[in-house]
């Protein structure tokens, strides 16, 4: 009886300890997923800001002389947002600091080239276009690719953290079964030896373990489901919208570069077609999520309106009406207004989804801290009840 009692008591204690660890680790996994998702949003913000700044810089170049205030503000806001978010992202994850520092150096070089392009453009020097092309290519070859690699890394971390939830549930279920079996064996043995059907203390111990264990499994299953829903819903939509915005700004830049390089801008028009198609596909992938159809549908509609106006710009330019094409692509032109609408709509949608993602993951981990301590205390309580039940029978033998 002492041996079986010791085994049952140890099983109860192990149940409490490992159940505590399982719930705590699930809490940590979801917390890590939230942190990695937030870092991914930061990196995507950097990419979007750089693409936005470059789109405004190239668009302003079309006008010549002093650019419009709104366009200049769009460029400076993009650069300042990128610089500020670079610092935030480097502080949030030291593992990304090396890549982000390299991107920051590229940003410094880029802004210098843009200022050279602006200075020459204001004076009507053709070399300004060369500076602009060099700056735009620098962003696409030295800044955006390493940031895209970071996005893949962060995405993998989010997937790993959310997938780990299954192993936490399996661990808790295993130890629940072990301790229930140990208590059942002890009670059957006591019944066979003492001919008493019930031992109140052992029954209490079994009830504690079964009830708290099943509640713990239920809560952890709910948390895992909520985390997976956040990953498959708000997280997927956030990535889709950010990707679409990056490629849309790249397309806007390509549109301006096509017009700047009169007669030799076909490579930029080819790039426009490629990145605009990628933008449409990205939004389309986000619209497949359970709650993403409405926001994504409106974003797709505004992007398609812009693409329709871009085709009008190309028709004007191909027909020899270059001035009218530039007017449509800049200032209050139809294509420029359509793109501004897309920028506003997609920006609001992205902000809403990023906020929803953080809230959903916070909700998923909310009950886990309390649950982990309840599981630990229940294991201790079951062990104490088991000891009392065994000790009571041992006193009878004495």
Coordinates of C-alpha atoms in Angstrom, one line a residue:
X1 CA 0.0 0.0 0.0
X2 CA 2.9 2.4 0.8
X3 CA 4.5 1.6 -2.6
X4 CA 1.3 2.1 -4.6
X5 CA 0.5 5.2 -2.6
X6 CA 3.9 6.6 -3.3
X7 CA 3.5 5.9 -7.0
X8 CA 0.0 7.6 -7.0
X9 CA 1.3 10.6 -5.0
X10 CA 4.3 11.0 -7.3
X11 CA 2.0 10.7 -10.4
X12 CA -0.2 13.5 -9.0
X13 CA 2.8 15.7 -8.4
X14 CA 4.2 15.0 -11.8
X15 CA 0.8 15.8 -13.3
X16 CA 0.7 19.2 -11.6
X17 CA 4.2 20.0 -12.5
X18 CA 4.0 19.0 -16.2
X19 CA 0.6 20.4 -16.6
X20 CA 1.9 23.7 -15.3
X21 CA 4.8 23.5 -17.8
X22 CA 2.5 22.6 -20.7
X23 CA 0.2 25.6 -20.0
X24 CA 3.1 27.9 -19.4
X25 CA 4.9 26.8 -22.5
X26 CA 1.7 27.3 -24.6
X27 CA 1.4 30.8 -23.1
X28 CA 5.0 31.4 -24.2
X29 CA 4.5 30.0 -27.7
X30 CA 1.5 32.3 -28.3
X31 CA 3.4 35.2 -26.8
X32 CA 6.3 34.4 -29.1
X33 CA 3.9 34.2 -32.0
X34 CA 2.6 37.6 -31.1
X35 CA 6.1 39.1 -30.9
X36 CA 7.2 37.5 -34.2
X37 CA 4.0 38.7 -35.9
X38 CA 4.6 42.2 -34.6
X39 CA 8.2 42.1 -35.9
X40 CA 6.9 40.9 -39.3
X41 CA 4.5 43.9 -39.4
X42 CA 7.5 46.2 -38.6
X43 CA 9.6 44.7 -41.4
X44 CA 6.7 44.9 -43.8
X45 CA 6.2 48.6 -42.7
X46 CA 9.8 49.3 -43.6
X47 CA 9.4 47.7 -47.0
X48 CA 6.2 49.5 -47.7
X49 CA 7.7 52.9 -46.5
X50 CA 10.7 52.5 -48.8
X51 CA 8.5 51.6 -51.8
X52 CA 6.2 54.5 -51.0
X53 CA 9.0 56.9 -50.7
X54 CA 10.5 55.8 -54.0
X55 CA 7.1 55.9 -55.7
X56 CA 6.6 59.5 -54.6
X57 CA 10.2 60.5 -55.6
X58 CA 9.8 59.1 -59.1
X59 CA 6.3 60.7 -59.4
X60 CA 7.7 64.1 -58.3
X61 CA 10.4 63.8 -60.9
X62 CA 7.9 63.8 -63.7
X63 CA 6.6 67.3 -62.9
X64 CA 10.0 68.9 -63.0
X65 CA 11.1 71.9 -61.0
X66 CA 9.7 72.1 -57.5
X67 CA 7.5 69.1 -56.8
X68 CA 4.0 69.4 -55.2
X69 CA 3.9 69.6 -51.4
X70 CA 1.8 66.5 -51.1
X71 CA 4.2 64.4 -53.2
X72 CA 7.2 65.7 -51.3
X73 CA 5.4 65.0 -48.0
X74 CA 4.7 61.5 -49.2
X75 CA 8.4 61.0 -49.8
X76 CA 9.6 62.4 -46.5
X77 CA 7.0 60.5 -44.5
X78 CA 8.0 57.3 -46.2
X79 CA 11.7 57.9 -45.4
X80 CA 11.0 59.0 -41.8
X81 CA 8.7 56.0 -41.2
X82 CA 11.2 53.6 -42.6
X83 CA 14.1 55.1 -40.5
X84 CA 12.0 55.1 -37.3
X85 CA 10.7 51.5 -37.8
X86 CA 14.2 50.3 -38.6
X87 CA 15.3 51.4 -35.2
X88 CA 12.2 49.9 -33.5
X89 CA 12.7 46.6 -35.3
X90 CA 16.4 46.4 -34.4
X91 CA 15.6 47.0 -30.8
X92 CA 12.7 44.4 -30.7
X93 CA 14.8 41.6 -32.2
X94 CA 18.5 41.7 -31.9
X95 CA 18.8 38.7 -34.3
X96 CA 17.6 41.0 -37.1
X97 CA 19.8 43.9 -36.2
X98 CA 22.6 43.1 -38.6
X99 CA 20.4 43.0 -41.6
X100 CA 18.4 46.1 -40.5
X101 CA 21.7 48.0 -40.0
X102 CA 22.7 47.2 -43.6
X103 CA 19.3 48.3 -44.9
X104 CA 19.7 51.6 -42.9
X105 CA 23.0 52.2 -44.7
X106 CA 21.3 51.7 -48.0
X107 CA 18.6 54.1 -46.9
X108 CA 21.3 56.8 -46.2
X109 CA 22.8 56.3 -49.7
X110 CA 19.4 56.3 -51.3
X111 CA 18.4 59.6 -49.8
X112 CA 21.6 61.2 -51.0
X113 CA 21.1 60.0 -54.5
X114 CA 17.5 61.3 -54.5
X115 CA 18.7 64.7 -53.4
X116 CA 21.2 64.8 -56.2
X117 CA 18.4 63.8 -58.6
X118 CA 16.2 66.5 -57.3
X119 CA 18.9 69.2 -57.5
X120 CA 19.7 68.3 -61.2
X121 CA 16.0 67.9 -62.1
X122 CA 15.2 71.4 -60.8
X123 CA 17.9 72.8 -63.1
X124 CA 16.8 70.8 -66.0
X125 CA 19.9 68.6 -66.2
X126 CA 19.3 65.2 -67.8
X127 CA 21.7 63.5 -65.4
X128 CA 19.1 63.8 -62.7
X129 CA 17.2 60.9 -64.3
X130 CA 20.4 58.8 -64.0
X131 CA 20.6 59.6 -60.3
X132 CA 16.9 58.7 -59.9
X133 CA 17.3 55.3 -61.7
X134 CA 20.4 54.5 -59.6
X135 CA 18.5 55.3 -56.4
X136 CA 15.5 53.3 -57.4
X137 CA 17.6 50.3 -58.4
X138 CA 19.5 50.6 -55.1
X139 CA 16.3 50.1 -53.1
X140 CA 15.2 47.1 -55.2
X141 CA 18.6 45.3 -55.2
X142 CA 20.1 46.2 -51.8
X143 CA 17.2 47.0 -49.4
X144 CA 14.0 45.1 -50.3
X145 CA 15.5 41.6 -50.9
X146 CA 17.1 41.3 -47.4
X147 CA 13.9 42.7 -45.9
X148 CA 11.9 40.1 -47.8
X149 CA 14.2 37.4 -46.4
X150 CA 13.5 38.7 -42.9
X151 CA 9.8 38.5 -43.6
X152 CA 10.2 34.8 -44.5
X153 CA 12.1 34.2 -41.3
X154 CA 9.5 35.9 -39.1
X155 CA 6.7 34.0 -40.9
X156 CA 8.5 30.7 -40.2
X157 CA 8.8 31.7 -36.5
X158 CA 5.1 32.4 -36.3
X159 CA 4.2 29.1 -37.9
X160 CA 6.6 27.2 -35.6
X161 CA 5.2 28.9 -32.5
X162 CA 1.6 28.2 -33.3
X163 CA 2.3 24.7 -34.4
X164 CA 3.9 23.9 -31.1
X165 CA 0.5 24.2 -29.4
X166 CA -0.4 20.6 -30.5
X167 CA 2.5 19.1 -28.6
X168 CA 1.5 21.0 -25.4
X169 CA -2.0 19.6 -25.6
X170 CA -0.6 16.0 -26.2
X171 CA 1.7 16.4 -23.2
X172 CA -1.1 17.4 -20.8
X173 CA -3.4 14.6 -22.1
X174 CA -0.6 12.0 -21.6
X175 CA 0.0 13.0 -18.0
X176 CA -3.7 13.2 -17.3
X177 CA -4.1 9.6 -18.4
X178 CA -1.1 8.5 -16.4
X179 CA -2.3 9.9 -13.1
X180 CA -5.9 8.7 -13.6
X181 CA -4.6 5.2 -14.3
X182 CA -2.3 5.4 -11.2
X183 CA -5.2 6.5 -9.0
X184 CA -7.6 3.9 -10.4
X185 CA -5.1 1.1 -9.8
X186 CA -4.6 2.3 -6.2
X187 CA -8.3 2.4 -5.5
X188 CA -9.0 -1.0 -7.0
X189 CA -6.1 -2.5 -5.0
X190 CA -7.4 -0.9 -1.8
X191 CA -10.9 -2.2 -2.6
X192 CA -9.7 -5.7 -3.1
X193 CA -7.7 -5.6 0.2
X194 CA -10.1 -3.8 2.4
X195 CA -13.4 -4.6 0.8
X196 CA -14.4 -0.9 1.0
X197 CA -15.9 0.3 -2.3
X198 CA -14.9 4.0 -1.9
X199 CA -12.1 5.8 -0.2
X200 CA -13.3 9.4 0.1
X201 CA -9.9 11.0 -0.1
X202 CA -8.9 9.0 -3.2
X203 CA -12.2 9.8 -4.8
X204 CA -11.6 13.5 -4.2
X205 CA -8.1 13.2 -5.6
X206 CA -9.4 11.5 -8.8
X207 CA -12.2 14.1 -9.1
X208 CA -9.7 16.9 -8.8
X209 CA -7.4 15.5 -11.5
X210 CA -10.1 14.5 -13.9
X211 CA -12.2 17.7 -13.6
X212 CA -9.2 20.2 -13.6
X213 CA -7.4 18.2 -16.2
X214 CA -10.3 18.1 -18.6
X215 CA -11.0 21.8 -18.0
X216 CA -7.3 22.5 -18.6
X217 CA -7.4 20.5 -21.9
X218 CA -10.5 22.4 -22.9
X219 CA -9.0 25.8 -22.2
X220 CA -5.7 25.0 -23.9
X221 CA -7.6 23.6 -26.9
X222 CA -9.5 26.9 -27.1
X223 CA -6.3 28.9 -26.8
X224 CA -4.7 26.9 -29.5
X225 CA -7.8 27.2 -31.8
X226 CA -7.8 31.0 -31.2
X227 CA -4.1 31.3 -32.0
X228 CA -4.6 29.2 -35.2
X229 CA -7.6 31.3 -36.2
X230 CA -5.5 34.5 -35.7
X231 CA -2.8 33.0 -37.8
X232 CA -5.1 31.9 -40.6
X233 CA -7.3 35.0 -40.4
X234 CA -5.9 38.4 -39.3
X235 CA -2.2 37.3 -39.7
X236 CA -2.7 36.0 -43.2
X237 CA -4.7 39.2 -44.2
X238 CA -2.0 41.4 -42.7
X239 CA 0.7 39.7 -44.7
X240 CA -1.4 39.8 -47.9
X241 CA -2.2 43.5 -47.5
X242 CA 1.3 44.5 -46.8
X243 CA 2.6 42.5 -49.7
X244 CA 0.0 44.1 -52.0
X245 CA 0.9 47.6 -50.9
X246 CA 4.6 47.0 -51.4
X247 CA 4.1 45.8 -54.9
X248 CA 1.5 48.5 -55.7
X249 CA 4.0 51.2 -54.7
X250 CA 6.6 49.5 -56.8
X251 CA 4.2 49.6 -59.7
X252 CA 3.5 53.3 -59.2
X253 CA 7.3 53.9 -59.3
X254 CA 7.6 51.8 -62.5
X255 CA 4.8 53.8 -64.0
X256 CA 6.7 57.1 -63.5
X257 CA 10.0 55.6 -64.6
X258 CA 8.3 54.4 -67.8
X259 CA 7.3 58.0 -68.6
X260 CA 10.6 59.5 -67.5
X261 CA 12.5 57.2 -69.9
X262 CA 10.6 58.3 -73.0
X263 CA 10.9 55.8 -75.8
X264 CA 13.0 53.4 -73.7
X265 CA 10.8 52.7 -70.8
X266 CA 9.4 49.3 -71.8
X267 CA 11.5 47.4 -69.1
X268 CA 9.7 49.5 -66.5
X269 CA 6.3 48.8 -68.0
X270 CA 7.1 45.1 -67.9
X271 CA 8.0 45.5 -64.2
X272 CA 4.8 47.3 -63.7
X273 CA 2.8 44.4 -65.1
X274 CA 4.7 41.9 -63.0
X275 CA 4.4 43.6 -59.6
X276 CA 0.8 44.8 -60.1
X277 CA -0.2 41.2 -60.9
X278 CA 1.6 40.1 -57.7
X279 CA -0.3 42.8 -55.8
X280 CA -3.6 41.5 -57.1
X281 CA -2.7 37.9 -56.3
X282 CA -1.6 38.9 -52.7
X283 CA -4.9 40.5 -52.0
X284 CA -6.8 37.6 -53.5
X285 CA -5.0 35.2 -51.2
X286 CA -6.1 37.2 -48.2
X287 CA -9.7 37.3 -49.3
X288 CA -9.8 33.5 -49.0
X289 CA -9.6 33.8 -45.2
X290 CA -12.8 33.4 -43.2
X291 CA -13.2 37.1 -42.3
X292 CA -11.2 38.8 -45.1
X293 CA -13.6 38.9 -48.0
X294 CA -15.2 42.4 -47.4
X295 CA -12.1 44.4 -46.7
X296 CA -10.0 42.6 -49.4
X297 CA -12.8 43.0 -51.9
X298 CA -12.8 46.8 -51.5
X299 CA -9.0 46.9 -51.7
X300 CA -9.0 44.8 -54.8
X301 CA -11.6 47.1 -56.4
X302 CA -9.6 50.3 -55.7
X303 CA -6.4 48.6 -57.1
X304 CA -8.2 47.5 -60.2
X305 CA -9.5 51.1 -60.7
X306 CA -6.0 52.3 -60.6
X307 CA -4.8 49.6 -63.1
X308 CA -7.6 50.7 -65.4
X309 CA -6.4 54.3 -65.2
X310 CA -2.8 53.2 -65.7
X311 CA -3.9 51.6 -69.0
X312 CA -5.3 55.0 -70.0
X313 CA -1.9 56.6 -69.2
X314 CA -0.2 54.0 -71.4
X315 CA -2.6 54.7 -74.3
X316 CA -1.9 58.4 -74.1
X317 CA 1.8 57.9 -74.0
X318 CA 1.8 55.3 -76.8
X319 CA -0.3 57.7 -78.9
X320 CA 2.3 60.4 -78.5
X321 CA 0.4 62.4 -75.9
X322 CA 3.2 62.4 -73.4
X323 CA 2.2 65.6 -71.6
X324 CA -1.4 64.3 -71.1
X325 CA 0.0 61.0 -69.9
X326 CA 2.1 62.7 -67.3
X327 CA -0.8 64.9 -66.2
X328 CA -2.9 61.8 -65.6
X329 CA -0.1 60.1 -63.6
X330 CA 0.7 63.1 -61.4
X331 CA -1.1 65.7 -59.3
X332 CA -4.9 65.6 -59.7
X333 CA -4.7 63.2 -62.7
X334 CA -7.1 60.3 -62.8
X335 CA -4.5 57.6 -62.3
X336 CA -2.9 59.5 -59.5
X337 CA -6.2 60.0 -57.7
X338 CA -7.1 56.3 -58.2
X339 CA -3.8 55.2 -56.6
X340 CA -4.3 57.6 -53.7
X341 CA -7.7 56.0 -53.1
X342 CA -6.0 52.5 -53.1
X343 CA -3.3 53.8 -50.7
X344 CA -5.9 55.1 -48.3
X345 CA -8.2 52.1 -48.4
X346 CA -5.4 49.5 -48.2
X347 CA -3.7 51.4 -45.4
X348 CA -6.8 51.5 -43.2
X349 CA -7.4 47.8 -43.9
X350 CA -3.8 46.9 -43.0
X351 CA -4.0 48.9 -39.8
X352 CA -7.2 47.2 -38.8
X353 CA -5.9 43.7 -39.5
X354 CA -2.6 44.3 -37.6
X355 CA -4.6 45.6 -34.6
X356 CA -7.0 42.6 -34.8
X357 CA -4.0 40.2 -35.0
X358 CA -2.5 41.6 -31.8
X359 CA -5.8 41.5 -30.0
X360 CA -6.7 38.0 -31.1
X361 CA -3.3 36.6 -29.9
X362 CA -3.7 38.5 -26.6
X363 CA -7.1 36.9 -26.1
X364 CA -5.7 33.5 -26.9
X365 CA -3.1 33.6 -24.2
X366 CA -5.2 35.5 -21.6
X367 CA -6.4 32.5 -19.5
X368 CA -3.2 30.5 -19.7
X369 CA -1.2 32.1 -16.8
X370 CA -4.0 31.5 -14.3
X371 CA -4.6 28.0 -15.8
X372 CA -1.0 27.0 -15.3
X373 CA -1.1 27.8 -11.6
X374 CA -4.5 26.1 -11.2
X375 CA -3.1 22.9 -12.7
X376 CA -0.1 23.0 -10.5
X377 CA -2.2 23.5 -7.3
X378 CA -4.6 20.8 -8.4
X379 CA -1.7 18.3 -8.7
X380 CA -0.5 19.2 -5.2
X381 CA -4.1 19.0 -3.9
X382 CA -4.6 15.6 -5.5
X383 CA -1.3 14.4 -4.0
X384 CA -2.3 15.5 -0.5
X385 CA -5.7 13.9 -0.9
X386 CA -4.1 10.6 -2.0
X387 CA -1.7 10.7 0.9
X388 CA -4.6 11.2 3.3
X389 CA -6.5 8.3 1.8
X390 CA -3.6 5.9 1.9
X391 CA -2.6 7.0 5.4
X392 CA -6.1 6.4 6.7
X393 CA -6.0 2.8 5.5
X394 CA -2.5 2.3 6.9
X395 CA -3.7 3.5 10.4
X396 CA -6.3 0.8 10.3
X397 CA -3.7 -1.9 9.9
X398 CA -1.7 -0.5 12.8

